[in-house]
């Protein structure tokens, strides 16, 4: 087992030990934003440490986004991570590390990468079944295509914000089944979607495909993700061209991107796909992730969505995304879609937890919620198995609802 | 009427005279990409001319995209255009212009701006009616929301390509009504969509709205647009979350972005909106554009889509896009949706022109087309009214279909 250098005083069971090392972007007080990696409850300025150690590729980290590093591709990601581990486990490297460590509470965390294109998938069978049952009670819960392809759609890249950013309640049109005409106002059904976001690197050209077994060359890492959703706006607008303003006002990503390498112990077999998908969605690089999320509203834990049950592999999502020749750019982000398990306490959205508002949940202060109220703070956290029975932390994605403007 | 300087030998009725002056990005042979504007059949290197004239803001044009100029906002756009007109109409400025003019056939044209987010609307009533009739023959052609809001969805910004880029036929899943299971292969229903694209500048913050009457502060210009569509892929995937791979393989924009100022004479009243939309979609800045498009396949003109009949104003589309607080970035692009008029010869897609392939069209070489074949070249051109009865050119958006890989 990899052990941190003694001087770091980093317990081997720390959620952010040397088997994790997620990347982010931070700025010290009065300093510029730069790439860092989380080490325990501190953050290491990677560009500064690399420069001090005489590493030629230090420049790639001396910027305010991960995009340059994302562009370099899988071998550079592996080499960079190996170098960081070496710096943190070899006592003789202390001089190149210690001066560049900052306490987390002394820095500001930023959006870790500039989002190129953002795609949201719909990969949880239980979530799709729940939503189908709520929105289309008279039809089949799953659409006929659902088990043949990972359904996805493009979202708004420009409104992806970092954890901690306040969320202004969106305004728009809604029309209930009994309303004679649409009405305008702040959303009255503001919701969350607990998801994972996968961060893509190493670009491809238009007209090329990335197969299931090549997908890992482009999967840099994973982050917690909350796809805020205005259910009333969405319900009125989404036929026939899909969600638009019900989703595009804001989507929150965690400040930490966990490298796929750190998730090796979290890999599990998929729960099983029947019918077997078409050839381009098959391969040897199929996996799920045994990641446990926790959703809290104002400190009350309301759900424990398990990523374990997700139907489609991240590699299948990426293969599907590119099968038509769509190119990839560093900073492309695709999210899993809401993660919901079979139990009620495992649902990843209020839409499901309260069954479209019919069964409100009670918070520990005694108040109830059908959907989010102004001032509510939603925090999603998560952990995954690490090596040798340990766990690694995924950080958090949090946001507080501000009243509509 | 504004008249070009004599030495330019630019007739007052030229489609690219001094009342037009669209922006683009070009590179001379062995030179770097830079911002230019089209002057007749030449292109002016704006950054070089501005530097020669001692203009302080020359740097904004000395880059390979329009984005820096887009970021500056409406007053800078007006000042920049006024300066260019002055340079081209005042004989004494010849020395700052002539050295920096390049013949169009001696330069390469590039994507004129880096696309931030791309949204496709669905603003032609006749197109939506046609598509609804074809895809949902047993229901109402227009969905209940269509006349209450400009329906839109996000597309893939990373696969927006400049006119002239070859289009690789996309591959993917399709499933006809009679197929027992989906099949995989190159799209057999590859189509075009003749549209206009609107280019956005001057960013806003998340949580703010741009009203109808502020929208023009963010509307920089307009370009021809072809939203290539694989109808078979689209039909199988699009319920419930909208078009995805059927559109995301490529969308082509023209190399020239015509400033909104150049389209002043093209403005017309909207055809009329009934029912009246909600307040946030009303205002004084509502307009249509009397723009005539022409669609040709391998040199045979197959359609003349009229933008004149479009239901929603571009300012309404932008107001809708931001009403939920979604922010704008320089380089945001929104397209009108397919432009179709009432007559059969005015339909903007093959889906409509051939009524889903049932009524193939005949090209002048005697061959017929239900959808596009490999090797086909589609070219969309357009003109708009200019001052005093003249017309201005919008250039072209063209692409040739390559076989699937």
Coordinates of C-alpha atoms in Angstrom, one line a residue, chain A residues 1 40 77 117 130 176 211 234 305 309 316 329:
Chain A
X1 CA 0.0 0.0 0.0
X40 CA -5.5 15.5 3.1
X77 CA -2.1 11.8 -16.9
X117 CA -19.5 20.5 -24.4
X130 CA -39.6 6.4 -11.9
X176 CA -50.3 22.5 -15.3
X211 CA -14.9 2.7 -29.2
X234 CA -39.2 21.2 -18.0
X305 CA -28.1 7.1 -4.2
X309 CA -26.8 0.0 -10.0
X316 CA -20.5 3.0 -23.4
X329 CA -12.4 18.3 -26.9

